[in-house]
mmCIF file of N, CA and C in Angstrom:
data_model
loop_
_atom_site.group_PDB
_atom_site.id
_atom_site.type_symbol
_atom_site.label_atom_id
_atom_site.label_comp_id
_atom_site.label_asym_id
_atom_site.label_seq_id
_atom_site.Cartn_x
_atom_site.Cartn_y
_atom_site.Cartn_z
ATOM 1 N N MET A 1 169.426 97.517 -35.001
ATOM 2 C CA MET A 1 170.382 96.459 -34.783
ATOM 3 C C MET A 1 170.665 96.287 -33.294
ATOM 4 N N LYS A 2 170.750 97.429 -32.568
ATOM 5 C CA LYS A 2 171.003 97.366 -31.134
ATOM 6 C C LYS A 2 169.836 96.702 -30.407
ATOM 7 N N ARG A 3 168.632 96.990 -30.867
ATOM 8 C CA ARG A 3 167.451 96.372 -30.269
ATOM 9 C C ARG A 3 167.467 94.864 -30.458
ATOM 10 N N LEU A 4 167.817 94.417 -31.630
ATOM 11 C CA LEU A 4 167.872 92.988 -31.929
ATOM 12 C C LEU A 4 168.878 92.292 -31.024
ATOM 13 N N ILE A 5 170.035 92.873 -30.854
ATOM 14 C CA ILE A 5 171.064 92.293 -29.982
ATOM 15 C C ILE A 5 170.572 92.283 -28.534
ATOM 16 N N LEU A 6 169.927 93.357 -28.103
ATOM 17 C CA LEU A 6 169.407 93.437 -26.745
ATOM 18 C C LEU A 6 168.326 92.381 -26.502
ATOM 19 N N VAL A 7 167.409 92.204 -27.460
ATOM 20 C CA VAL A 7 166.351 91.199 -27.347
ATOM 21 C C VAL A 7 166.952 89.801 -27.283
ATOM 22 N N MET A 8 167.937 89.529 -28.113
ATOM 23 C CA MET A 8 168.582 88.208 -28.117
ATOM 24 C C MET A 8 169.289 87.954 -26.782
ATOM 25 N N LEU A 9 169.926 88.975 -26.242
ATOM 26 C CA LEU A 9 170.622 88.848 -24.975
ATOM 27 C C LEU A 9 169.635 88.558 -23.837
ATOM 28 N N VAL A 10 168.510 89.237 -23.817
ATOM 29 C CA VAL A 10 167.481 89.016 -22.798
ATOM 30 C C VAL A 10 166.914 87.604 -22.913
ATOM 31 N N MET A 11 166.677 87.127 -24.108
ATOM 32 C CA MET A 11 166.166 85.767 -24.312
ATOM 33 C C MET A 11 167.175 84.727 -23.838
ATOM 34 N N LEU A 12 168.438 84.964 -24.127
ATOM 35 C CA LEU A 12 169.481 84.044 -23.715
ATOM 36 C C LEU A 12 169.560 83.952 -22.191
ATOM 37 N N VAL A 13 169.472 85.080 -21.523
ATOM 38 C CA VAL A 13 169.495 85.100 -20.056
ATOM 39 C C VAL A 13 168.274 84.361 -19.512
ATOM 40 N N GLY A 14 167.116 84.557 -20.094
ATOM 41 C CA GLY A 14 165.899 83.875 -19.658
ATOM 42 C C GLY A 14 165.999 82.376 -19.780
ATOM 43 N N VAL A 15 166.555 81.884 -20.866
ATOM 44 C CA VAL A 15 166.723 80.448 -21.073
ATOM 45 C C VAL A 15 167.732 79.885 -20.077
ATOM 46 N N THR A 16 168.786 80.613 -19.815
ATOM 47 C CA THR A 16 169.814 80.167 -18.872
ATOM 48 C C THR A 16 169.246 80.041 -17.472
ATOM 49 N N VAL A 17 168.430 80.981 -17.047
ATOM 50 C CA VAL A 17 167.832 80.945 -15.715
ATOM 51 C C VAL A 17 166.908 79.744 -15.589
ATOM 52 N N GLN A 18 166.115 79.444 -16.594
ATOM 53 C CA GLN A 18 165.218 78.296 -16.552
ATOM 54 C C GLN A 18 165.983 76.990 -16.504
ATOM 55 N N ALA A 19 167.107 76.912 -17.157
ATOM 56 C CA ALA A 19 167.890 75.686 -17.189
ATOM 57 C C ALA A 19 168.524 75.379 -15.843
ATOM 58 N N GLN A 20 168.579 76.342 -14.941
ATOM 59 C CA GLN A 20 169.207 76.132 -13.657
ATOM 60 C C GLN A 20 168.241 75.652 -12.589
ATOM 61 N N GLU A 21 166.992 75.411 -12.931
ATOM 62 C CA GLU A 21 166.040 74.876 -11.974
ATOM 63 C C GLU A 21 166.490 73.479 -11.564
ATOM 64 N N LYS A 22 166.188 73.123 -10.294
ATOM 65 C CA LYS A 22 166.577 71.807 -9.807
ATOM 66 C C LYS A 22 165.753 70.743 -10.510
ATOM 67 N N LYS A 23 166.456 69.815 -11.120
ATOM 68 C CA LYS A 23 165.781 68.721 -11.810
ATOM 69 C C LYS A 23 165.723 67.516 -10.894
ATOM 70 N N LYS A 24 164.660 66.752 -11.019
ATOM 71 C CA LYS A 24 164.541 65.522 -10.246
ATOM 72 C C LYS A 24 165.455 64.473 -10.863
ATOM 73 N N LYS A 25 166.098 63.732 -10.006
ATOM 74 C CA LYS A 25 167.061 62.738 -10.472
ATOM 75 C C LYS A 25 166.373 61.449 -10.864
ATOM 76 N N LYS A 26 166.878 60.847 -11.926
ATOM 77 C CA LYS A 26 166.336 59.585 -12.384
ATOM 78 C C LYS A 26 166.878 58.419 -11.561
ATOM 79 N N ASN A 27 168.083 58.560 -11.029
ATOM 80 C CA ASN A 27 168.695 57.528 -10.199
ATOM 81 C C ASN A 27 169.194 58.141 -8.891
ATOM 82 N N ALA A 28 168.270 58.656 -8.101
ATOM 83 C CA ALA A 28 168.632 59.274 -6.826
ATOM 84 C C ALA A 28 168.989 58.190 -5.817
ATOM 85 N N LYS A 29 170.127 58.350 -5.165
ATOM 86 C CA LYS A 29 170.566 57.400 -4.136
ATOM 87 C C LYS A 29 170.259 58.000 -2.778
ATOM 88 N N LEU A 30 169.512 57.247 -1.969
ATOM 89 C CA LEU A 30 169.080 57.732 -0.663
ATOM 90 C C LEU A 30 169.259 56.652 0.394
ATOM 91 N N GLU A 31 169.268 57.093 1.644
ATOM 92 C CA GLU A 31 169.360 56.190 2.779
ATOM 93 C C GLU A 31 168.345 56.648 3.811
ATOM 94 N N ILE A 32 167.500 55.721 4.281
ATOM 95 C CA ILE A 32 166.529 56.066 5.315
ATOM 96 C C ILE A 32 166.607 55.045 6.437
ATOM 97 N N GLY A 33 166.316 55.475 7.642
ATOM 98 C CA GLY A 33 166.303 54.574 8.784
ATOM 99 C C GLY A 33 164.997 53.793 8.829
ATOM 100 N N VAL A 34 165.107 52.462 9.041
ATOM 101 C CA VAL A 34 163.927 51.601 9.146
ATOM 102 C C VAL A 34 164.184 50.587 10.260
ATOM 103 N N ASN A 35 163.261 50.481 11.216
ATOM 104 C CA ASN A 35 163.411 49.548 12.326
ATOM 105 C C ASN A 35 162.971 48.148 11.948
ATOM 106 N N GLY A 36 163.732 47.164 12.416
ATOM 107 C CA GLY A 36 163.427 45.760 12.189
ATOM 108 C C GLY A 36 164.403 44.899 12.946
ATOM 109 N N ASN A 37 164.229 43.560 12.869
ATOM 110 C CA ASN A 37 165.063 42.650 13.652
ATOM 111 C C ASN A 37 165.711 41.513 12.877
ATOM 112 N N CYS A 38 165.062 40.996 11.847
ATOM 113 C CA CYS A 38 165.507 39.708 11.314
ATOM 114 C C CYS A 38 165.369 39.626 9.786
ATOM 115 N N GLY A 39 165.608 38.434 9.277
ATOM 116 C CA GLY A 39 165.495 38.199 7.841
ATOM 117 C C GLY A 39 164.077 38.368 7.317
ATOM 118 N N MET A 40 163.087 38.017 8.144
ATOM 119 C CA MET A 40 161.698 38.228 7.709
ATOM 120 C C MET A 40 161.413 39.719 7.570
ATOM 121 N N CYS A 41 161.971 40.506 8.483
ATOM 122 C CA CYS A 41 161.805 41.961 8.400
ATOM 123 C C CYS A 41 162.434 42.478 7.109
ATOM 124 N N LYS A 42 163.629 41.991 6.803
ATOM 125 C CA LYS A 42 164.345 42.401 5.595
ATOM 126 C C LYS A 42 163.481 42.168 4.353
ATOM 127 N N LYS A 43 162.921 40.975 4.239
ATOM 128 C CA LYS A 43 162.071 40.659 3.080
ATOM 129 C C LYS A 43 160.862 41.581 3.014
ATOM 130 N N ARG A 44 160.233 41.788 4.164
ATOM 131 C CA ARG A 44 159.015 42.616 4.209
ATOM 132 C C ARG A 44 159.324 44.075 3.858
ATOM 133 N N ILE A 45 160.411 44.606 4.408
ATOM 134 C CA ILE A 45 160.782 46.007 4.166
ATOM 135 C C ILE A 45 161.141 46.217 2.700
ATOM 136 N N GLU A 46 161.968 45.328 2.151
ATOM 137 C CA GLU A 46 162.380 45.467 0.753
ATOM 138 C C GLU A 46 161.197 45.279 -0.194
ATOM 139 N N LYS A 47 160.306 44.345 0.133
ATOM 140 C CA LYS A 47 159.114 44.132 -0.710
ATOM 141 C C LYS A 47 158.229 45.380 -0.706
ATOM 142 N N ALA A 48 158.077 46.004 0.461
ATOM 143 C CA ALA A 48 157.269 47.224 0.556
ATOM 144 C C ALA A 48 157.902 48.349 -0.260
ATOM 145 N N ALA A 49 159.226 48.454 -0.201
ATOM 146 C CA ALA A 49 159.909 49.498 -0.972
ATOM 147 C C ALA A 49 159.725 49.274 -2.467
ATOM 148 N N PHE A 50 159.900 48.037 -2.911
ATOM 149 C CA PHE A 50 159.758 47.734 -4.340
ATOM 150 C C PHE A 50 158.306 47.860 -4.821
ATOM 151 N N SER A 51 157.351 47.866 -3.902
ATOM 152 C CA SER A 51 155.950 48.014 -4.310
ATOM 153 C C SER A 51 155.653 49.437 -4.789
ATOM 154 N N VAL A 52 156.541 50.368 -4.484
ATOM 155 C CA VAL A 52 156.377 51.757 -4.912
ATOM 156 C C VAL A 52 156.964 51.904 -6.309
ATOM 157 N N LYS A 53 156.125 52.343 -7.249
ATOM 158 C CA LYS A 53 156.580 52.510 -8.626
ATOM 159 C C LYS A 53 157.662 53.577 -8.681
ATOM 160 N N GLY A 54 158.799 53.210 -9.249
ATOM 161 C CA GLY A 54 159.915 54.137 -9.353
ATOM 162 C C GLY A 54 161.123 53.706 -8.535
ATOM 163 N N VAL A 55 160.939 52.743 -7.620
ATOM 164 C CA VAL A 55 162.057 52.230 -6.835
ATOM 165 C C VAL A 55 162.806 51.216 -7.681
ATOM 166 N N LYS A 56 164.103 51.456 -7.852
ATOM 167 C CA LYS A 56 164.933 50.584 -8.686
ATOM 168 C C LYS A 56 165.784 49.637 -7.853
ATOM 169 N N TYR A 57 166.126 50.030 -6.648
ATOM 170 C CA TYR A 57 166.980 49.225 -5.776
ATOM 171 C C TYR A 57 166.597 49.494 -4.334
ATOM 172 N N ALA A 58 166.527 48.445 -3.534
ATOM 173 C CA ALA A 58 166.243 48.576 -2.113
ATOM 174 C C ALA A 58 166.962 47.470 -1.371
ATOM 175 N N ALA A 59 167.778 47.829 -0.400
ATOM 176 C CA ALA A 59 168.491 46.849 0.417
ATOM 177 C C ALA A 59 168.505 47.337 1.861
ATOM 178 N N TRP A 60 167.886 46.536 2.759
ATOM 179 C CA TRP A 60 167.833 46.878 4.171
ATOM 180 C C TRP A 60 168.963 46.164 4.889
ATOM 181 N N HIS A 61 169.629 46.878 5.794
ATOM 182 C CA HIS A 61 170.754 46.330 6.541
ATOM 183 C C HIS A 61 170.392 46.271 8.021
ATOM 184 N N GLU A 62 170.293 45.047 8.530
ATOM 185 C CA GLU A 62 169.881 44.824 9.918
ATOM 186 C C GLU A 62 170.842 45.471 10.917
ATOM 187 N N ASP A 63 172.141 45.373 10.658
ATOM 188 C CA ASP A 63 173.123 45.890 11.608
ATOM 189 C C ASP A 63 173.084 47.408 11.754
ATOM 190 N N HIS A 64 172.724 48.128 10.711
ATOM 191 C CA HIS A 64 172.655 49.589 10.771
ATOM 192 C C HIS A 64 171.227 50.125 10.841
ATOM 193 N N GLN A 65 170.256 49.245 10.657
ATOM 194 C CA GLN A 65 168.843 49.640 10.667
ATOM 195 C C GLN A 65 168.558 50.726 9.629
ATOM 196 N N ASP A 66 169.109 50.538 8.421
ATOM 197 C CA ASP A 66 168.858 51.510 7.356
ATOM 198 C C ASP A 66 168.567 50.818 6.037
ATOM 199 N N LEU A 67 167.883 51.555 5.189
ATOM 200 C CA LEU A 67 167.492 51.065 3.876
ATOM 201 C C LEU A 67 168.175 51.925 2.825
ATOM 202 N N HIS A 68 168.928 51.279 1.953
ATOM 203 C CA HIS A 68 169.589 51.971 0.847
ATOM 204 C C HIS A 68 168.668 51.882 -0.363
ATOM 205 N N LEU A 69 168.413 53.022 -0.981
ATOM 206 C CA LEU A 69 167.471 53.099 -2.099
ATOM 207 C C LEU A 69 168.095 53.763 -3.314
ATOM 208 N N ILE A 70 167.641 53.319 -4.472
ATOM 209 C CA ILE A 70 167.846 54.058 -5.714
ATOM 210 C C ILE A 70 166.450 54.190 -6.311
ATOM 211 N N LEU A 71 166.042 55.423 -6.558
ATOM 212 C CA LEU A 71 164.691 55.621 -7.101
ATOM 213 C C LEU A 71 164.667 56.736 -8.126
ATOM 214 N N ASP A 72 163.626 56.697 -8.929
ATOM 215 C CA ASP A 72 163.383 57.716 -9.949
ATOM 216 C C ASP A 72 162.466 58.761 -9.324
ATOM 217 N N GLU A 73 163.014 59.940 -9.035
ATOM 218 C CA GLU A 73 162.237 60.986 -8.373
ATOM 219 C C GLU A 73 161.140 61.559 -9.255
ATOM 220 N N ASN A 74 161.141 61.225 -10.534
ATOM 221 C CA ASN A 74 160.059 61.655 -11.420
ATOM 222 C C ASN A 74 158.822 60.789 -11.234
ATOM 223 N N LYS A 75 158.997 59.578 -10.683
ATOM 224 C CA LYS A 75 157.884 58.644 -10.515
ATOM 225 C C LYS A 75 157.411 58.529 -9.074
ATOM 226 N N CYS A 76 158.293 58.752 -8.108
ATOM 227 C CA CYS A 76 157.917 58.630 -6.704
ATOM 228 C C CYS A 76 158.830 59.488 -5.848
ATOM 229 N N SER A 77 158.480 59.586 -4.584
ATOM 230 C CA SER A 77 159.315 60.334 -3.643
ATOM 231 C C SER A 77 159.738 59.404 -2.517
ATOM 232 N N VAL A 78 160.731 59.816 -1.772
ATOM 233 C CA VAL A 78 161.177 59.023 -0.630
ATOM 234 C C VAL A 78 160.059 58.938 0.410
ATOM 235 N N GLU A 79 159.207 59.937 0.449
ATOM 236 C CA GLU A 79 158.073 59.919 1.372
ATOM 237 C C GLU A 79 157.090 58.796 1.010
ATOM 238 N N ASP A 80 156.896 58.528 -0.279
ATOM 239 C CA ASP A 80 156.042 57.415 -0.716
ATOM 240 C C ASP A 80 156.592 56.091 -0.197
ATOM 241 N N VAL A 81 157.904 55.941 -0.246
ATOM 242 C CA VAL A 81 158.544 54.704 0.222
ATOM 243 C C VAL A 81 158.376 54.575 1.734
ATOM 244 N N ARG A 82 158.594 55.674 2.457
ATOM 245 C CA ARG A 82 158.420 55.637 3.916
ATOM 246 C C ARG A 82 157.008 55.210 4.302
ATOM 247 N N LYS A 83 156.015 55.741 3.616
ATOM 248 C CA LYS A 83 154.617 55.403 3.910
ATOM 249 C C LYS A 83 154.328 53.938 3.619
ATOM 250 N N ALA A 84 154.840 53.416 2.503
ATOM 251 C CA ALA A 84 154.617 52.016 2.147
ATOM 252 C C ALA A 84 155.227 51.088 3.192
ATOM 253 N N ILE A 85 156.406 51.425 3.685
ATOM 254 C CA ILE A 85 157.065 50.607 4.705
ATOM 255 C C ILE A 85 156.299 50.690 6.022
ATOM 256 N N ALA A 86 155.856 51.875 6.388
ATOM 257 C CA ALA A 86 155.101 52.047 7.634
ATOM 258 C C ALA A 86 153.798 51.256 7.607
ATOM 259 N N GLU A 87 153.191 51.114 6.449
ATOM 260 C CA GLU A 87 151.952 50.340 6.329
ATOM 261 C C GLU A 87 152.170 48.865 6.651
ATOM 262 N N THR A 88 153.410 48.374 6.525
ATOM 263 C CA THR A 88 153.698 46.975 6.830
ATOM 264 C C THR A 88 154.014 46.759 8.306
ATOM 265 N N GLY A 89 154.133 47.854 9.084
ATOM 266 C CA GLY A 89 154.367 47.730 10.514
ATOM 267 C C GLY A 89 155.732 48.176 10.975
ATOM 268 N N HIS A 90 156.569 48.656 10.082
ATOM 269 C CA HIS A 90 157.923 49.078 10.440
ATOM 270 C C HIS A 90 158.021 50.598 10.480
ATOM 271 N N ASP A 91 158.558 51.109 11.597
ATOM 272 C CA ASP A 91 158.773 52.548 11.724
ATOM 273 C C ASP A 91 159.955 52.968 10.860
ATOM 274 N N THR A 92 159.836 54.125 10.246
ATOM 275 C CA THR A 92 160.956 54.700 9.500
ATOM 276 C C THR A 92 161.446 55.931 10.258
ATOM 277 N N ASP A 93 162.480 56.559 9.741
ATOM 278 C CA ASP A 93 163.032 57.723 10.423
ATOM 279 C C ASP A 93 162.049 58.886 10.519
ATOM 280 N N LYS A 94 161.066 58.967 9.627
ATOM 281 C CA LYS A 94 160.126 60.088 9.653
ATOM 282 C C LYS A 94 158.653 59.690 9.700
ATOM 283 N N VAL A 95 158.335 58.428 9.394
ATOM 284 C CA VAL A 95 156.941 57.975 9.416
ATOM 285 C C VAL A 95 156.836 56.775 10.353
ATOM 286 N N LYS A 96 155.977 56.903 11.364
ATOM 287 C CA LYS A 96 155.788 55.829 12.329
ATOM 288 C C LYS A 96 154.621 54.948 11.885
ATOM 289 N N ALA A 97 154.804 53.643 12.025
ATOM 290 C CA ALA A 97 153.747 52.696 11.669
ATOM 291 C C ALA A 97 152.606 52.796 12.675
ATOM 292 N N GLU A 98 151.404 52.527 12.216
ATOM 293 C CA GLU A 98 150.258 52.514 13.124
ATOM 294 C C GLU A 98 150.376 51.303 14.044
ATOM 295 N N ASP A 99 149.805 51.425 15.240
ATOM 296 C CA ASP A 99 149.891 50.344 16.223
ATOM 297 C C ASP A 99 149.287 49.042 15.709
ATOM 298 N N VAL A 100 148.224 49.132 14.950
ATOM 299 C CA VAL A 100 147.571 47.940 14.409
ATOM 300 C C VAL A 100 148.522 47.198 13.475
ATOM 301 N N ALA A 101 149.235 47.926 12.629
ATOM 302 C CA ALA A 101 150.185 47.312 11.705
ATOM 303 C C ALA A 101 151.351 46.693 12.472
ATOM 304 N N TYR A 102 151.856 47.410 13.477
ATOM 305 C CA TYR A 102 152.961 46.890 14.289
ATOM 306 C C TYR A 102 152.533 45.626 15.023
ATOM 307 N N ASP A 103 151.332 45.622 15.596
ATOM 308 C CA ASP A 103 150.830 44.456 16.326
ATOM 309 C C ASP A 103 150.667 43.240 15.424
ATOM 310 N N GLY A 104 150.514 43.455 14.129
ATOM 311 C CA GLY A 104 150.362 42.359 13.182
ATOM 312 C C GLY A 104 151.672 41.695 12.796
ATOM 313 N N LEU A 105 152.796 42.249 13.229
ATOM 314 C CA LEU A 105 154.093 41.643 12.914
ATOM 315 C C LEU A 105 154.287 40.345 13.699
ATOM 316 N N HIS A 106 155.099 39.450 13.141
ATOM 317 C CA HIS A 106 155.475 38.218 13.820
ATOM 318 C C HIS A 106 156.225 38.589 15.097
ATOM 319 N N GLU A 107 156.185 37.740 16.105
ATOM 320 C CA GLU A 107 156.813 38.046 17.396
ATOM 321 C C GLU A 107 158.297 38.385 17.276
ATOM 322 N N CYS A 108 159.036 37.669 16.432
ATOM 323 C CA CYS A 108 160.467 37.942 16.321
ATOM 324 C C CYS A 108 160.751 39.262 15.605
ATOM 325 N N CYS A 109 159.753 39.803 14.950
ATOM 326 C CA CYS A 109 159.928 41.058 14.192
ATOM 327 C C CYS A 109 159.585 42.298 15.018
ATOM 328 N N LYS A 110 159.054 42.109 16.205
ATOM 329 C CA LYS A 110 158.652 43.253 17.028
ATOM 330 C C LYS A 110 159.874 43.862 17.697
ATOM 331 N N TYR A 111 160.298 44.972 17.154
ATOM 332 C CA TYR A 111 161.453 45.712 17.630
ATOM 333 C C TYR A 111 160.997 46.652 18.758
ATOM 334 N N LYS A 112 161.946 47.208 19.488
ATOM 335 C CA LYS A 112 161.616 48.172 20.539
ATOM 336 C C LYS A 112 161.190 49.478 19.899
ATOM 337 N N ARG A 113 160.007 49.925 20.284
ATOM 338 C CA ARG A 113 159.499 51.192 19.750
ATOM 339 C C ARG A 113 159.803 52.317 20.715
ATOM 340 N N GLU A 114 160.058 53.481 20.177
ATOM 341 C CA GLU A 114 160.340 54.655 21.008
ATOM 342 C C GLU A 114 159.078 55.326 21.454
#
């Protein structure tokens, strides 16, 4: 009887430890920095974000130079979104756009690069 109780206790502890693993959020709210200048930039940045499967909401704010996101971390990562935006010519806080992509932007969209 003592063995049975001990085995059950060990199993219970094992299940509890597994349940405490970090789960990916289905509606993770994130904010990333994205460089741009105008309404055309806003459309391009948001379109690039929505092109990533798993992005549920994307809104770029010109005055703060940031993109507010809601995404399903089971389907994509914030890094996927950064890469998609960089491919359109806009630098993000962690991924810089290639010079060729930046040069392809409209003149009014060319922001100061660091």
